[in-house]
Amino acid sequence: ATNTFTASSTPEPTNDTTSSNPLPIELAEASVQESSGDEEARLTWKTATEYNNYRFYIDRRYLGESEQGEAEASEKSWNEIGHVDGSGTTSKPQSYSYTDNTLEKAGLYEYRIRQVDYDNSSTIYGPYQFNKEAPESFKLKANYPNPFNPTTTIPYTIPEEADVSIQIYNVIGKRVQTLVESRQQAGTYRVNFQGGSLSSGTYFIRFEAAGRSFVRKMLLLK
């Protein structure tokens, strides 16, 4: 599913003391939608004109597994997750995008675009909502890269809240590392495995959650 929301023509009020000045940019449109399946959210926006535009900062907050009321949402804190440089001063339309690949828990997220001038005055646009749906099944995905040296990333999904265990074993069945041992909400996750202290060879990833068990093979080459 795609979640698309168009920017309001009126930016969110800020605590700026420069509100009597003309807006630093004219935001033509903005949206957020899925990218690369259910693992990423991609924000896109366009400007019709720009004046003294230094940078766009991207803020995000997590509202939970279902849409919250305005009062509760207002209590959720914003976190800056990245930025995109502006184009200074231009009368030509510009296109921008930012991909958020750090989403894990399923549920409702909000984004806002915080535009900052070279004189440090700012304007906030949004919020724009994105609903990350829970995966359909428990799954241990292929690690990447594989073969690896010395670090690899192990992705996995859980469709419901569950106790999750991820252990690494060598070829003789000895456990060499515990990567995850915790209760997690539904979502898509990634965990890194660092094999710098281990010798080259074949290792096995054992993923257990809600009574289910999955095993994958990986190869460490030094």
mmCIF file of C-alpha atoms in Angstrom:
data_model
loop_
_atom_site.group_PDB
_atom_site.id
_atom_site.type_symbol
_atom_site.label_atom_id
_atom_site.label_comp_id
_atom_site.label_asym_id
_atom_site.label_seq_id
_atom_site.Cartn_x
_atom_site.Cartn_y
_atom_site.Cartn_z
ATOM 1 C CA ALA A 1 0.000 0.000 0.000
ATOM 2 C CA THR A 2 1.091 3.560 -0.664
ATOM 3 C CA ASN A 3 0.627 6.390 1.806
ATOM 4 C CA THR A 4 0.640 9.771 0.050
ATOM 5 C CA PHE A 5 -0.134 13.112 1.660
ATOM 6 C CA THR A 6 0.083 16.493 -0.072
ATOM 7 C CA ALA A 7 1.559 19.489 1.720
ATOM 8 C CA SER A 8 -0.727 22.144 3.094
ATOM 9 C CA SER A 9 -0.375 25.562 1.506
ATOM 10 C CA THR A 10 0.143 26.999 4.999
ATOM 11 C CA PRO A 11 3.236 25.908 6.919
ATOM 12 C CA GLU A 12 3.037 24.872 10.560
ATOM 13 C CA PRO A 13 3.608 27.885 12.848
ATOM 14 C CA THR A 14 7.067 28.177 14.402
ATOM 15 C CA ASN A 15 8.631 30.278 17.115
ATOM 16 C CA ASP A 16 10.410 32.382 14.492
ATOM 17 C CA THR A 17 10.767 36.103 15.014
ATOM 18 C CA THR A 18 11.060 36.549 11.242
ATOM 19 C CA SER A 19 7.432 35.823 10.363
ATOM 20 C CA SER A 20 7.064 39.297 8.813
ATOM 21 C CA ASN A 21 9.599 38.325 6.141
ATOM 22 C CA PRO A 22 8.486 36.546 2.970
ATOM 23 C CA LEU A 23 8.593 32.732 3.137
ATOM 24 C CA PRO A 24 12.080 31.474 2.199
ATOM 25 C CA ILE A 25 10.645 28.948 -0.251
ATOM 26 C CA GLU A 26 7.399 28.151 -1.995
ATOM 27 C CA LEU A 27 6.682 24.466 -1.386
ATOM 28 C CA ALA A 28 4.738 23.092 -4.344
ATOM 29 C CA GLU A 29 3.965 19.580 -3.052
ATOM 30 C CA ALA A 30 5.204 16.877 -0.677
ATOM 31 C CA SER A 31 4.433 13.203 -0.069
ATOM 32 C CA VAL A 32 5.701 10.078 1.682
ATOM 33 C CA GLN A 33 5.293 6.568 0.321
ATOM 34 C CA GLU A 34 6.715 3.074 0.523
ATOM 35 C CA SER A 35 10.056 2.321 -1.091
ATOM 36 C CA SER A 36 11.650 -1.126 -1.549
ATOM 37 C CA GLY A 37 8.623 -3.044 -0.337
ATOM 38 C CA ASP A 38 7.701 -2.457 3.296
ATOM 39 C CA GLU A 39 11.176 -1.654 4.582
ATOM 40 C CA GLU A 40 11.608 2.027 3.696
ATOM 41 C CA ALA A 41 9.677 5.285 3.569
ATOM 42 C CA ARG A 42 10.537 7.801 0.851
ATOM 43 C CA LEU A 43 9.733 11.488 1.241
ATOM 44 C CA THR A 44 9.573 13.593 -1.911
ATOM 45 C CA TRP A 45 8.892 17.308 -2.222
ATOM 46 C CA LYS A 46 9.178 20.100 -4.771
ATOM 47 C CA THR A 47 9.713 23.817 -4.554
ATOM 48 C CA ALA A 48 8.469 26.399 -7.059
ATOM 49 C CA THR A 49 10.968 29.059 -5.926
ATOM 50 C CA GLU A 50 13.663 29.365 -3.277
ATOM 51 C CA TYR A 51 15.307 32.291 -1.514
ATOM 52 C CA ASN A 52 18.325 31.989 0.768
ATOM 53 C CA ASN A 53 17.508 28.297 1.305
ATOM 54 C CA TYR A 54 20.275 26.533 3.238
ATOM 55 C CA ARG A 55 18.913 23.094 4.141
ATOM 56 C CA PHE A 56 15.883 20.868 4.754
ATOM 57 C CA TYR A 57 15.969 18.874 8.004
ATOM 58 C CA ILE A 58 13.821 15.739 8.266
ATOM 59 C CA ASP A 59 12.134 15.012 11.598
ATOM 60 C CA ARG A 60 10.219 11.847 12.530
ATOM 61 C CA ARG A 61 8.104 10.591 15.398
ATOM 62 C CA TYR A 62 6.447 7.242 16.073
ATOM 63 C CA LEU A 63 2.788 7.343 17.103
ATOM 64 C CA GLY A 64 2.211 3.626 17.713
ATOM 65 C CA GLU A 65 0.391 0.700 16.196
ATOM 66 C CA SER A 66 -2.814 2.652 15.568
ATOM 67 C CA GLU A 67 -3.631 6.267 14.794
ATOM 68 C CA GLN A 68 -3.589 8.414 17.924
ATOM 69 C CA GLY A 69 -5.664 11.452 18.862
ATOM 70 C CA GLU A 70 -4.178 14.897 18.381
ATOM 71 C CA ALA A 71 -3.603 15.402 22.120
ATOM 72 C CA GLU A 72 -1.644 12.184 22.482
ATOM 73 C CA ALA A 73 0.261 12.748 19.236
ATOM 74 C CA SER A 74 1.334 16.187 20.411
ATOM 75 C CA GLU A 75 3.119 14.563 23.353
ATOM 76 C CA LYS A 76 5.306 12.439 21.098
ATOM 77 C CA SER A 77 8.719 13.988 20.594
ATOM 78 C CA TRP A 78 10.243 14.669 17.176
ATOM 79 C CA ASN A 79 13.674 13.281 16.326
ATOM 80 C CA GLU A 80 15.889 14.621 13.563
ATOM 81 C CA ILE A 81 16.874 11.731 11.266
ATOM 82 C CA GLY A 82 18.625 13.442 8.353
ATOM 83 C CA HIS A 83 18.893 16.424 6.045
ATOM 84 C CA VAL A 84 19.003 17.477 2.405
ATOM 85 C CA ASP A 85 20.835 20.596 1.236
ATOM 86 C CA GLY A 86 18.754 23.365 -0.336
ATOM 87 C CA SER A 87 19.470 25.228 -3.567
ATOM 88 C CA GLY A 88 20.116 28.693 -2.171
ATOM 89 C CA THR A 89 18.227 31.222 -4.251
ATOM 90 C CA THR A 90 16.533 30.153 -7.464
ATOM 91 C CA SER A 91 13.371 30.845 -9.440
ATOM 92 C CA LYS A 92 13.482 27.406 -11.095
ATOM 93 C CA PRO A 93 11.454 24.460 -9.700
ATOM 94 C CA GLN A 94 13.524 21.981 -7.660
ATOM 95 C CA SER A 95 12.825 18.363 -6.661
ATOM 96 C CA TYR A 96 14.058 16.711 -3.463
ATOM 97 C CA SER A 97 13.815 13.320 -1.784
ATOM 98 C CA TYR A 98 14.881 11.566 1.395
ATOM 99 C CA THR A 99 14.681 7.806 2.055
ATOM 100 C CA ASP A 100 14.220 6.597 5.622
ATOM 101 C CA ASN A 101 15.588 3.043 5.850
ATOM 102 C CA THR A 102 15.681 2.931 9.657
ATOM 103 C CA LEU A 103 12.051 1.942 10.252
ATOM 104 C CA GLU A 104 11.663 -1.168 12.378
ATOM 105 C CA LYS A 105 8.410 -1.322 14.351
ATOM 106 C CA ALA A 106 5.128 -1.512 12.481
ATOM 107 C CA GLY A 107 2.692 1.334 13.072
ATOM 108 C CA LEU A 108 2.006 4.969 12.328
ATOM 109 C CA TYR A 109 4.868 7.419 11.765
ATOM 110 C CA GLU A 110 4.814 11.153 11.146
ATOM 111 C CA TYR A 111 7.387 13.196 9.245
ATOM 112 C CA ARG A 112 7.912 16.912 8.935
ATOM 113 C CA ILE A 113 10.228 18.985 6.747
ATOM 114 C CA ARG A 114 12.045 21.744 8.628
ATOM 115 C CA GLN A 115 13.468 24.271 6.174
ATOM 116 C CA VAL A 116 16.285 26.549 7.407
ATOM 117 C CA ASP A 117 17.669 29.728 5.798
ATOM 118 C CA TYR A 118 21.282 30.872 5.782
ATOM 119 C CA ASP A 119 20.272 33.392 8.468
ATOM 120 C CA ASN A 120 18.947 30.488 10.607
ATOM 121 C CA SER A 121 15.266 31.415 10.279
ATOM 122 C CA SER A 122 13.078 28.372 9.681
ATOM 123 C CA THR A 123 9.714 27.154 8.429
ATOM 124 C CA ILE A 124 8.133 23.784 9.219
ATOM 125 C CA TYR A 125 6.016 21.849 6.707
ATOM 126 C CA GLY A 126 3.859 18.880 7.598
ATOM 127 C CA PRO A 127 3.273 16.589 9.301
ATOM 128 C CA TYR A 128 2.978 13.825 6.706
ATOM 129 C CA GLN A 129 1.849 10.390 7.904
ATOM 130 C CA PHE A 130 3.153 6.974 6.926
ATOM 131 C CA ASN A 131 1.731 3.656 8.127
ATOM 132 C CA LYS A 132 4.223 0.808 8.198
ATOM 133 C CA GLU A 133 2.229 -2.407 8.011
ATOM 134 C CA ALA A 134 3.233 -5.473 10.002
ATOM 135 C CA PRO A 135 4.898 -8.278 8.014
ATOM 136 C CA GLU A 136 2.712 -11.231 7.090
ATOM 137 C CA SER A 137 4.939 -13.917 8.613
ATOM 138 C CA PHE A 138 7.987 -14.724 10.718
ATOM 139 C CA LYS A 139 10.940 -14.774 8.365
ATOM 140 C CA LEU A 140 14.725 -14.948 8.563
ATOM 141 C CA LYS A 141 16.014 -13.315 5.388
ATOM 142 C CA ALA A 142 19.379 -13.922 3.705
ATOM 143 C CA ASN A 143 22.231 -12.007 5.298
ATOM 144 C CA TYR A 144 24.167 -9.544 3.167
ATOM 145 C CA PRO A 145 26.870 -9.564 2.075
ATOM 146 C CA ASN A 146 27.472 -13.299 1.987
ATOM 147 C CA PRO A 147 30.322 -14.315 1.910
ATOM 148 C CA PHE A 148 31.428 -11.499 4.251
ATOM 149 C CA ASN A 149 34.504 -10.095 5.991
ATOM 150 C CA PRO A 150 34.139 -9.325 8.819
ATOM 151 C CA THR A 151 30.635 -7.787 9.133
ATOM 152 C CA THR A 152 27.288 -8.820 7.692
ATOM 153 C CA THR A 153 23.681 -7.672 8.175
ATOM 154 C CA ILE A 154 20.920 -10.136 9.095
ATOM 155 C CA PRO A 155 17.327 -9.010 8.301
ATOM 156 C CA TYR A 156 14.243 -10.636 9.794
ATOM 157 C CA THR A 157 10.516 -9.983 10.203
ATOM 158 C CA ILE A 158 7.981 -10.689 12.925
ATOM 159 C CA PRO A 159 4.223 -10.221 12.293
ATOM 160 C CA GLU A 160 3.292 -9.878 15.980
ATOM 161 C CA GLU A 161 4.915 -9.024 19.294
ATOM 162 C CA ALA A 162 7.136 -11.937 20.326
ATOM 163 C CA ASP A 163 10.225 -13.038 22.236
ATOM 164 C CA VAL A 164 13.037 -13.136 19.671
ATOM 165 C CA SER A 165 16.324 -15.017 19.861
ATOM 166 C CA ILE A 166 19.109 -14.906 17.257
ATOM 167 C CA GLN A 167 22.179 -17.035 17.897
ATOM 168 C CA ILE A 168 25.262 -17.747 15.789
ATOM 169 C CA TYR A 169 26.746 -21.281 15.730
ATOM 170 C CA ASN A 170 29.851 -22.766 14.138
ATOM 171 C CA VAL A 171 29.949 -26.012 12.123
ATOM 172 C CA ILE A 172 30.365 -28.209 15.223
ATOM 173 C CA GLY A 173 27.265 -26.730 16.850
ATOM 174 C CA LYS A 174 28.988 -24.443 19.342
ATOM 175 C CA ARG A 175 27.280 -21.122 19.987
ATOM 176 C CA VAL A 176 29.752 -18.338 19.267
ATOM 177 C CA GLN A 177 27.582 -15.229 19.674
ATOM 178 C CA THR A 178 24.129 -14.060 20.791
ATOM 179 C CA LEU A 179 22.816 -11.193 18.667
ATOM 180 C CA VAL A 180 19.248 -10.779 19.949
ATOM 181 C CA GLU A 181 17.532 -11.992 23.119
ATOM 182 C CA SER A 182 14.536 -9.710 23.749
ATOM 183 C CA ARG A 183 10.834 -9.136 23.260
ATOM 184 C CA GLN A 184 10.095 -7.109 20.129
ATOM 185 C CA GLN A 185 7.048 -5.554 18.502
ATOM 186 C CA ALA A 186 5.840 -6.510 15.037
ATOM 187 C CA GLY A 187 8.078 -5.101 12.335
ATOM 188 C CA THR A 188 11.063 -5.501 10.027
ATOM 189 C CA TYR A 189 14.461 -5.592 11.725
ATOM 190 C CA ARG A 190 18.160 -5.771 10.882
ATOM 191 C CA VAL A 191 20.979 -6.842 13.160
ATOM 192 C CA ASN A 192 24.710 -6.750 12.426
ATOM 193 C CA PHE A 193 27.035 -9.683 13.031
ATOM 194 C CA GLN A 194 30.706 -8.906 13.619
ATOM 195 C CA GLY A 195 32.993 -11.858 12.858
ATOM 196 C CA GLY A 196 36.333 -10.122 13.326
ATOM 197 C CA SER A 197 37.396 -12.374 16.215
ATOM 198 C CA LEU A 198 36.388 -15.599 14.442
ATOM 199 C CA SER A 199 38.255 -17.757 11.938
ATOM 200 C CA SER A 200 37.163 -18.173 8.332
ATOM 201 C CA GLY A 201 34.521 -20.787 7.750
ATOM 202 C CA THR A 202 30.826 -21.631 7.671
ATOM 203 C CA TYR A 203 28.500 -20.357 10.393
ATOM 204 C CA PHE A 204 24.793 -20.763 11.023
ATOM 205 C CA ILE A 205 22.181 -18.184 12.040
ATOM 206 C CA ARG A 206 19.446 -19.612 14.273
ATOM 207 C CA PHE A 207 16.332 -17.428 14.576
ATOM 208 C CA GLU A 208 13.594 -18.357 17.075
ATOM 209 C CA ALA A 209 10.326 -16.522 17.773
ATOM 210 C CA ALA A 210 6.863 -17.584 18.979
ATOM 211 C CA GLY A 211 7.754 -21.281 18.867
ATOM 212 C CA ARG A 212 9.136 -21.061 15.328
ATOM 213 C CA SER A 213 12.733 -21.728 14.369
ATOM 214 C CA PHE A 214 14.691 -20.854 11.210
ATOM 215 C CA VAL A 215 18.313 -21.519 10.229
ATOM 216 C CA ARG A 216 20.467 -19.961 7.505
ATOM 217 C CA LYS A 217 24.059 -20.592 6.493
ATOM 218 C CA MET A 218 26.670 -17.894 5.985
ATOM 219 C CA LEU A 219 30.343 -17.876 5.026
ATOM 220 C CA LEU A 220 33.076 -15.810 6.659
ATOM 221 C CA LEU A 221 36.097 -15.352 4.349
ATOM 222 C CA LYS A 222 39.194 -13.526 5.584
#
